[in-house]
Amino acid sequence: MPNDSPSFTTIPLDRGVTLHHHRSDRFKTEFVRVFIRAPLDDRRTLRHLFAALLSRGTQDLPTRRRLVSRLQDLYGAGYGAAAQSIAGRHVLALRASTVAGRFLPGRPENLKSLLAFLSHVLSGPPTGADGLPASDVFEQERRSLKRDLLGRVNNKARYALDRLHEEMYAGTPLAHPDIGTESSIDAATPLATLAEGMRTFSEGEIDVYLLAPCTAGQAERLVRRHFKLAPRRKERLRPLELAAPRSRVRKVREALDVEQGRLTLGFRIADWTPGEGYSEVVLANTILGGGPASKLFRNVREERSLCYDINSWLDNVSGTIGIQAGIRPENHDAALRAIRAEVRAMKRGRISDDEVALARAAILSSIRTVPDSPTGLIEFFYRRRLMKRRGKTLKAIVRGFERMSIDDIPALFERASLDTIFFLDREEPAHATA
Amino acid sequence: MRLRERCDPVCGERLFEGTTARGLAVKVMPRDSVTRSCAQLSIDYGSVDRRFIPHGRARPVTVPAGIAHFLEHKMFEKERGDLFNEFSRLGASANAMTGHLTTSYVFSASGHFDTCLDTLLELVFEPHFTDALVEKEHGIIDEEIRGYDDSAGWRAYRGVLEGLYRRHPVREDIAGTSETIREITAKQLHLVHDAFYVPSNAVLCVAGAVDPQDVVARVDACLGTDADGRVRASTLTPEEPAAIKRRRTKIEMPVALPILHLGFKGPGASSGQDAFRLETAGSVALEILLGETSAVHEELYAAGLIGDDLSFTVRSDPSMSYTLIGGQTSDLKELERRLRRALDEGLSRSLPLEDVKRVRRRVLGDYVRLLDSMEGLCGHLADCYRSGLDLFSLPDDIAKMSPERVRKYAQAMLGADRVTTVSVVPKS
């Protein structure tokens, strides 16, 4: 590895405000990320709307048109604002990047221009004389968010997954898509959106990541000069609200005019502590359904030709194992049996040395190449920070995986029980007879 | 093989290129600062190559639609096992893509590059097809096709190509249909492999932590150094009339909001350079006239006629050129009317110089960013090779784009008399 253990220098700027700097000239682009934490609560819709307003303009560039023109002037600088659930929180995330000036005509100081731009973003979206976002702009973003919500059905795999969550986590915040529901979008107002967004800006714990060839001291001076971030309380993480596991498997079938059925299974792991057993979880998921060398891919797709796509995921915040496959509806029973057989094999420890070797090789490769992607590097370390797995270098993480045994995997799956099956089925033709 | 070394004019990145004795073009961009290495082997063979004259025969044959994609799937299986697993064992991730014009095989690895490269060359040039393996693949690809059939965006895209083209095989789905893939046999796969999967019809592009001389030595060791003189079989592409096939297509399926796609049939490019100009000018013009910096986009968004998903695709090649504009809308008719009016008016006068300059700056930024992406570099090097372009001349070509030149090429691509409209509407 050219830099076999890249990590960020952590510089506390104030209470609850931390700069993470990684000095590197290996990229031709310089990156800034600002993450601001909020709880995973029922105000997620407001934060999504707030992020949408931040994408529409700033106080000095009050329209999207002017904002995008400015970014294009900076040689196509990247910028985006989003709200997203990460590691049991709701995070307002600003991302920005620019080509390093040393590669451009006239050597412009693009990083300074970008930080100045972001400082305007951090002062909030454009507002009118009444101190509120313009009502027409707000309505446009409300409409756009609702469009995203309704448009989920256009992507059948995503839709089936959202429906699984709705059924599996009914009555808890995780049941709804992150952007909310039609009623939460309808209920949002410009005042509530602005208030929630600005409150998050001023109260949420902030992490600024800067990846550029400057020194840590220069990075600190730059960020202090451009960002006026007041001290705030350290985050107090609320426990995730989860529904009690079911005693019987819930089976839900929904019919649409589709060619392909989407079989989606959700398993709950009993007595789960958020963040528990990170390495085991990653290895177990890779063995089960994390790629073309996984059990599900090899045995359900390649051996039995039951599907084209099949994968699994393991959420170590909520303690959920999910599996989804695109299948021919008439193969539902055969596919379900085949998938459950692979989960049973995990429970019984029927995992071959080859399966472990393939999974381990895939994981180690993905970790070793994290430094090749600036965004991957930042997100990898921020996620680890949120999961309280600090201090380890990539080299140490790689060593951990190399030494890890699979002894704990059967016990992990032994605690997993099938909770919900959601099947997006093909509609029977109206003229069909029984 | 002697490699020629050149430097890119903006950042000084080095490119080594040459052709092996077996005729395989090789392009390598070494980079000391990254961990991963990527390789892409692209064959000049895609889904449109349906009718061709096989080696040693006098008469052309026609093979089933979808065979190029089917072949790509089956290349991974060898007598010794599935090469996907071989790449995984080496800690590499592999993939393959079949398009209308090319088929590409790629891997990305953080170690064992030499063994991965050997595996890639074996994957592409050593076929192993049996009827049993072909039979097994039918179900998998059938499910892939069904998955695409449920995608509204894909159906709209397909609808545009079917509406624009009367005879050209680009109007057929890359993966074929459930029926056509059932006709595919192991014998046919051998036939097309023999016709197109020859080193002189391929380019190997590598970027990352590699030594160019080692790459070449490895290729020579795998493929041999005796020239075999084999060349690509000749494809017979039907003559395509300038007129489109049909003006309107309506597709009903489960979608939340209607989707509008406008497709424009462009002229066949006279060369790869010409195709590049058509593509670039079309993209720049659309960005200026309909992109987020345009008054039109602002008005359409404010009126609720578009969301944030309005997109443009411009493709040009000597045998076909098309432009696609699409997105979700609340009012199909009104959006179509306003988009077409914006294009008519916008292309009837000179484009503002300031807008062109701004987009040129953005495109230059994109070029520099591309040099940081190993996968992106491999893909661009392969595309440029196929079109006879020099990746390093792109900044200069972009700088030379004048408003009038952009308008001239864009007018050729966006002719108002060669438009097809596809609407995807919620099923009633």
Coordinates of N, CA and C in Angstrom, one line a residue, chain B residues 200-344:
Chain B
S200 N -6.8 -9.2 -32.0 CA -6.7 -7.9 -32.8 C -8.0 -7.2 -32.8
N201 N -9.0 -7.7 -32.2 CA -10.3 -7.0 -32.1 C -10.6 -6.6 -30.7
A202 N -9.5 -6.4 -29.9 CA -9.7 -6.1 -28.5 C -8.7 -5.1 -28.0
V203 N -9.0 -4.5 -26.9 CA -8.0 -3.5 -26.3 C -8.0 -3.9 -24.8
L204 N -6.8 -3.9 -24.3 CA -6.6 -4.1 -22.8 C -6.1 -2.8 -22.2
C205 N -6.9 -2.3 -21.3 CA -6.5 -1.0 -20.6 C -6.3 -1.3 -19.2
V206 N -5.2 -0.8 -18.6 CA -4.8 -1.0 -17.3 C -4.5 0.3 -16.6
A207 N -4.9 0.5 -15.4 CA -4.6 1.7 -14.6 C -4.4 1.3 -13.2
G208 N -3.3 1.9 -12.6 CA -3.1 1.6 -11.2 C -1.7 1.2 -10.8
A209 N -1.5 0.5 -9.8 CA -0.2 0.2 -9.2 C 0.5 -0.9 -10.0
V210 N 0.9 -0.6 -11.2 CA 1.5 -1.6 -12.1 C 2.7 -1.1 -12.8
D211 N 3.5 -2.0 -13.3 CA 4.6 -1.6 -14.2 C 4.2 -1.9 -15.6
P212 N 4.2 -1.0 -16.5 CA 3.8 -1.3 -17.9 C 4.5 -2.4 -18.6
Q213 N 5.8 -2.5 -18.3 CA 6.6 -3.6 -19.0 C 6.2 -4.9 -18.5
D214 N 5.8 -5.0 -17.2 CA 5.4 -6.3 -16.6 C 4.0 -6.7 -17.2
V215 N 3.2 -5.7 -17.4 CA 1.9 -6.0 -18.0 C 2.1 -6.6 -19.4
V216 N 2.9 -6.0 -20.2 CA 3.1 -6.5 -21.5 C 3.8 -7.9 -21.5
A217 N 4.7 -8.1 -20.6 CA 5.4 -9.4 -20.5 C 4.4 -10.5 -20.2
R218 N 3.5 -10.1 -19.3 CA 2.5 -11.1 -18.9 C 1.5 -11.4 -20.0
V219 N 1.1 -10.4 -20.8 CA 0.2 -10.6 -21.9 C 0.9 -11.5 -22.9
D220 N 2.1 -11.2 -23.2 CA 2.9 -12.0 -24.2 C 3.0 -13.5 -23.7
A221 N 3.3 -13.6 -22.4 CA 3.4 -15.0 -21.9 C 2.1 -15.8 -22.0
C222 N 1.0 -15.1 -21.8 CA -0.3 -15.8 -21.8 C -0.8 -16.0 -23.2
L223 N -0.7 -15.0 -24.1 CA -1.2 -15.2 -25.5 C -0.2 -15.7 -26.5
G224 N 1.1 -15.6 -26.1 CA 2.1 -16.0 -27.1 C 2.5 -14.9 -27.9
T225 N 3.6 -15.0 -28.7 CA 4.1 -13.9 -29.4 C 4.1 -14.2 -30.9
D226 N 3.4 -15.3 -31.3 CA 3.3 -15.6 -32.8 C 2.1 -14.9 -33.3
A227 N 2.3 -14.1 -34.3 CA 1.1 -13.5 -35.0 C 0.3 -14.5 -35.7
D228 N -1.0 -14.5 -35.4 CA -1.9 -15.5 -36.1 C -2.7 -14.9 -37.2
G229 N -2.6 -13.6 -37.3 CA -3.3 -13.0 -38.5 C -4.8 -13.0 -38.4
R230 N -5.4 -13.5 -37.3 CA -6.8 -13.5 -37.3 C -7.4 -12.1 -37.1
V231 N -8.4 -11.8 -37.8 CA -9.1 -10.5 -37.6 C -10.6 -10.7 -37.3
R232 N -11.2 -9.6 -37.0 CA -12.6 -9.6 -36.7 C -13.4 -10.0 -37.9
A233 N -14.5 -10.8 -37.7 CA -15.4 -11.1 -38.8 C -16.1 -9.9 -39.2
S234 N -16.6 -9.8 -40.5 CA -17.3 -8.6 -40.9 C -18.8 -8.7 -40.5
T235 N -19.2 -7.6 -39.9 CA -20.6 -7.6 -39.5 C -21.4 -6.9 -40.7
L236 N -22.6 -7.4 -40.9 CA -23.4 -6.8 -41.9 C -24.5 -6.1 -41.2
T237 N -24.5 -4.8 -41.3 CA -25.5 -4.0 -40.6 C -26.5 -3.5 -41.7
P238 N -27.8 -3.7 -41.4 CA -28.7 -3.3 -42.4 C -28.7 -1.8 -42.6
E239 N -29.0 -1.4 -43.9 CA -29.0 0.0 -44.2 C -30.2 0.7 -43.4
E240 N -29.9 1.7 -42.7 CA -30.9 2.3 -41.9 C -31.4 3.6 -42.5
P241 N -32.7 3.7 -42.8 CA -33.2 5.0 -43.4 C -33.1 6.1 -42.4
A242 N -33.1 7.3 -42.9 CA -33.0 8.5 -42.0 C -34.3 8.7 -41.2
A243 N -35.4 8.3 -41.8 CA -36.7 8.5 -41.1 C -36.8 7.5 -39.9
I244 N -37.6 8.0 -39.0 CA -37.8 7.2 -37.8 C -38.9 6.1 -38.0
K245 N -39.0 5.2 -37.1 CA -40.0 4.1 -37.3 C -41.4 4.6 -36.8
R246 N -41.5 5.1 -35.6 CA -42.8 5.6 -35.2 C -42.6 6.9 -34.3
R247 N -43.7 7.7 -34.3 CA -43.6 8.9 -33.6 C -44.0 8.8 -32.1
R248 N -44.9 7.9 -31.8 CA -45.3 7.8 -30.4 C -45.4 6.4 -29.9
T249 N -45.1 6.2 -28.6 CA -45.2 4.9 -28.0 C -45.8 5.2 -26.6
K250 N -46.8 4.4 -26.2 CA -47.3 4.5 -24.9 C -47.2 3.2 -24.1
I251 N -46.6 3.2 -23.0 CA -46.4 2.0 -22.2 C -47.1 2.2 -20.9
E252 N -47.9 1.2 -20.6 CA -48.6 1.2 -19.3 C -47.9 0.2 -18.3
M253 N -47.6 0.7 -17.1 CA -47.0 -0.2 -16.1 C -47.1 0.5 -14.8
P254 N -46.8 -0.3 -13.7 CA -47.0 0.4 -12.4 C -45.9 1.4 -12.1
V255 N -46.2 2.7 -12.3 CA -45.4 3.8 -12.0 C -46.2 4.8 -11.2
A256 N -45.5 5.6 -10.4 CA -46.2 6.6 -9.6 C -46.6 7.8 -10.5
L257 N -45.7 8.3 -11.3 CA -45.9 9.4 -12.1 C -45.6 9.1 -13.5
P258 N -46.2 9.7 -14.5 CA -45.8 9.4 -15.9 C -44.4 9.8 -16.1
I259 N -43.8 9.1 -17.1 CA -42.4 9.4 -17.5 C -42.4 9.7 -19.0
L260 N -41.7 10.8 -19.3 CA -41.6 11.2 -20.7 C -40.2 11.0 -21.2
H261 N -40.0 10.3 -22.3 CA -38.7 10.3 -23.0 C -38.9 10.8 -24.4
L262 N -38.0 11.7 -24.8 CA -38.0 12.2 -26.2 C -36.7 11.6 -26.8
G263 N -36.8 11.0 -27.9 CA -35.6 10.4 -28.6 C -35.4 11.1 -29.9
F264 N -34.2 11.5 -30.2 CA -33.9 12.2 -31.5 C -32.9 11.3 -32.3
K265 N -33.2 11.0 -33.5 CA -32.3 10.2 -34.4 C -31.3 11.1 -35.0
G266 N -30.0 10.9 -34.8 CA -29.0 11.7 -35.3 C -28.4 11.1 -36.6
P267 N -27.4 11.8 -37.2 CA -26.8 11.3 -38.4 C -25.7 10.2 -38.0
G268 N -25.4 9.3 -38.8 CA -24.3 8.4 -38.6 C -23.0 9.3 -38.7
A269 N -22.1 9.1 -37.7 CA -20.9 9.9 -37.7 C -19.9 9.4 -38.8
S270 N -19.1 10.3 -39.4 CA -18.2 9.9 -40.5 C -17.0 9.3 -39.9
S271 N -16.7 9.5 -38.7 CA -15.5 8.9 -38.0 C -15.7 9.0 -36.5
G272 N -14.7 8.3 -35.8 CA -14.8 8.4 -34.4 C -14.7 9.8 -33.9
Q273 N -13.8 10.6 -34.5 CA -13.6 12.0 -34.1 C -14.9 12.8 -34.3
D274 N -15.6 12.5 -35.4 CA -16.9 13.1 -35.7 C -17.9 12.7 -34.7
A275 N -17.9 11.5 -34.3 CA -18.8 11.0 -33.3 C -18.6 11.7 -32.0
F276 N -17.3 11.9 -31.6 CA -17.0 12.6 -30.4 C -17.5 14.0 -30.4
R277 N -17.4 14.6 -31.6 CA -17.8 16.0 -31.7 C -19.4 16.1 -31.6
L278 N -20.0 15.1 -32.2 CA -21.5 15.1 -32.1 C -21.9 14.9 -30.7
E279 N -21.3 14.0 -30.0 CA -21.7 13.7 -28.6 C -21.4 14.8 -27.7
T280 N -20.2 15.4 -27.9 CA -19.8 16.5 -27.0 C -20.7 17.7 -27.2
A281 N -20.9 18.1 -28.5 CA -21.6 19.3 -28.8 C -23.1 19.1 -28.3
G282 N -23.6 17.9 -28.6 CA -25.0 17.6 -28.1 C -25.2 17.8 -26.6
S283 N -24.2 17.2 -25.9 CA -24.3 17.3 -24.4 C -24.1 18.7 -23.9
V284 N -23.2 19.5 -24.5 CA -23.0 20.9 -24.1 C -24.2 21.7 -24.4
A285 N -24.8 21.5 -25.6 CA -26.0 22.3 -26.0 C -27.1 22.0 -25.0
L286 N -27.3 20.7 -24.8 CA -28.5 20.4 -23.9 C -28.2 20.9 -22.5
E287 N -27.0 20.9 -22.0 CA -26.7 21.4 -20.7 C -27.0 22.9 -20.6
I288 N -26.7 23.6 -21.7 CA -26.9 25.1 -21.8 C -28.4 25.4 -21.9
L289 N -29.1 24.6 -22.8 CA -30.5 24.9 -23.1 C -31.5 24.4 -22.1
L290 N -31.2 23.2 -21.5 CA -32.2 22.5 -20.6 C -31.6 22.2 -19.2
G291 N -30.3 22.4 -19.0 CA -29.7 22.0 -17.8 C -30.1 23.0 -16.6
E292 N -29.5 22.7 -15.5 CA -29.9 23.4 -14.3 C -29.5 24.9 -14.3
T293 N -28.6 25.3 -15.2 CA -28.3 26.7 -15.3 C -29.2 27.5 -16.3
S294 N -30.1 26.7 -16.9 CA -31.0 27.4 -17.9 C -32.3 27.9 -17.3
A295 N -32.8 29.0 -17.9 CA -34.1 29.5 -17.5 C -35.2 28.5 -17.7
V296 N -35.0 27.7 -18.8 CA -36.1 26.7 -19.1 C -36.2 25.7 -17.9
H297 N -35.1 25.2 -17.4 CA -35.1 24.2 -16.3 C -35.8 24.9 -15.1
E298 N -35.4 26.1 -14.8 CA -35.9 26.8 -13.7 C -37.4 26.9 -13.8
E299 N -37.9 27.3 -15.0 CA -39.4 27.4 -15.2 C -40.1 26.1 -15.1
L300 N -39.5 25.1 -15.7 CA -40.2 23.7 -15.7 C -40.2 23.2 -14.3
Y301 N -39.2 23.4 -13.5 CA -39.2 22.9 -12.1 C -40.2 23.7 -11.3
A302 N -40.2 25.0 -11.5 CA -41.1 25.8 -10.7 C -42.6 25.4 -11.0
A303 N -42.8 25.1 -12.3 CA -44.2 24.7 -12.7 C -44.6 23.3 -12.3
G304 N -43.6 22.5 -11.7 CA -43.9 21.1 -11.4 C -43.9 20.2 -12.5
L305 N -43.4 20.6 -13.7 CA -43.4 19.8 -14.9 C -42.2 18.8 -14.9
I306 N -41.2 19.1 -14.1 CA -40.0 18.2 -14.0 C -39.7 18.1 -12.5
G307 N -39.0 17.0 -12.1 CA -38.4 17.0 -10.8 C -36.9 17.2 -11.0
D308 N -36.1 16.5 -10.1 CA -34.7 16.7 -10.2 C -34.1 15.5 -11.0
D309 N -34.9 14.8 -11.8 CA -34.4 13.7 -12.6 C -34.4 13.9 -14.1
L310 N -34.5 15.1 -14.5 CA -34.5 15.3 -16.0 C -33.0 15.0 -16.5
S311 N -32.9 14.1 -17.4 CA -31.6 13.7 -17.8 C -31.4 13.7 -19.3
F312 N -30.2 13.7 -19.8 CA -29.9 13.7 -21.2 C -28.9 12.6 -21.5
T313 N -29.0 11.9 -22.6 CA -28.0 11.0 -23.0 C -27.7 11.3 -24.5
V314 N -26.5 11.4 -24.9 CA -26.2 11.6 -26.3 C -25.2 10.5 -26.7
R315 N -25.5 9.7 -27.7 CA -24.6 8.7 -28.2 C -24.4 8.8 -29.7
S316 N -23.2 8.7 -30.1 CA -22.9 8.7 -31.5 C -21.8 7.7 -31.9
D317 N -22.1 7.1 -33.1 CA -21.2 6.1 -33.6 C -21.4 6.1 -35.1
P318 N -20.4 5.6 -35.9 CA -20.6 5.7 -37.3 C -21.9 5.0 -37.8
S319 N -22.4 4.0 -37.1 CA -23.6 3.3 -37.6 C -24.9 3.9 -37.0
M320 N -24.8 4.7 -36.0 CA -26.0 5.2 -35.3 C -25.7 6.3 -34.4
S321 N -26.6 7.2 -34.3 CA -26.5 8.3 -33.3 C -27.9 8.6 -32.7
Y322 N -28.0 8.8 -31.5 CA -29.3 9.2 -30.9 C -29.1 10.1 -29.7
T323 N -30.1 10.8 -29.3 CA -30.1 11.6 -28.1 C -31.4 11.3 -27.4
L324 N -31.3 11.2 -26.1 CA -32.5 10.9 -25.3 C -32.6 11.9 -24.2
I325 N -33.8 12.5 -24.0 CA -34.1 13.4 -23.0 C -35.3 12.8 -22.2
G326 N -35.2 12.7 -20.9 CA -36.3 12.0 -20.2 C -36.3 12.4 -18.7
G327 N -37.5 12.2 -18.1 CA -37.7 12.4 -16.7 C -39.2 12.2 -16.4
Q328 N -39.5 12.2 -15.1 CA -40.9 12.1 -14.6 C -41.5 13.4 -14.8
T329 N -42.8 13.4 -15.0 CA -43.6 14.6 -15.1 C -45.0 14.5 -14.7
S330 N -45.6 15.6 -14.4 CA -47.0 15.6 -14.0 C -47.9 15.8 -15.3
D331 N -47.3 16.3 -16.3 CA -48.1 16.6 -17.5 C -47.2 16.3 -18.8
L332 N -47.5 15.1 -19.4 CA -46.7 14.7 -20.5 C -46.7 15.7 -21.7
K333 N -48.0 16.1 -22.0 CA -48.1 16.9 -23.2 C -47.4 18.3 -23.1
E334 N -47.6 18.9 -21.9 CA -47.1 20.2 -21.7 C -45.6 20.1 -21.6
L335 N -45.0 19.1 -21.0 CA -43.6 19.0 -20.9 C -43.0 18.8 -22.3
E336 N -43.6 17.9 -23.1 CA -43.1 17.7 -24.4 C -43.1 19.0 -25.2
R337 N -44.2 19.7 -25.1 CA -44.3 21.0 -25.9 C -43.2 22.0 -25.5
R338 N -43.0 22.1 -24.2 CA -42.1 23.1 -23.7 C -40.6 22.7 -24.0
L339 N -40.3 21.4 -23.9 CA -39.0 20.9 -24.2 C -38.7 21.2 -25.7
R340 N -39.6 20.8 -26.5 CA -39.3 20.9 -28.0 C -39.2 22.4 -28.4
R341 N -40.1 23.2 -27.8 CA -40.0 24.6 -28.1 C -38.6 25.2 -27.6
A342 N -38.2 24.8 -26.4 CA -36.9 25.3 -25.9 C -35.8 24.9 -26.8
L343 N -35.8 23.7 -27.4 CA -34.7 23.2 -28.3 C -34.8 24.0 -29.6
D344 N -36.0 24.1 -30.1 CA -36.2 24.8 -31.4 C -35.6 26.3 -31.3

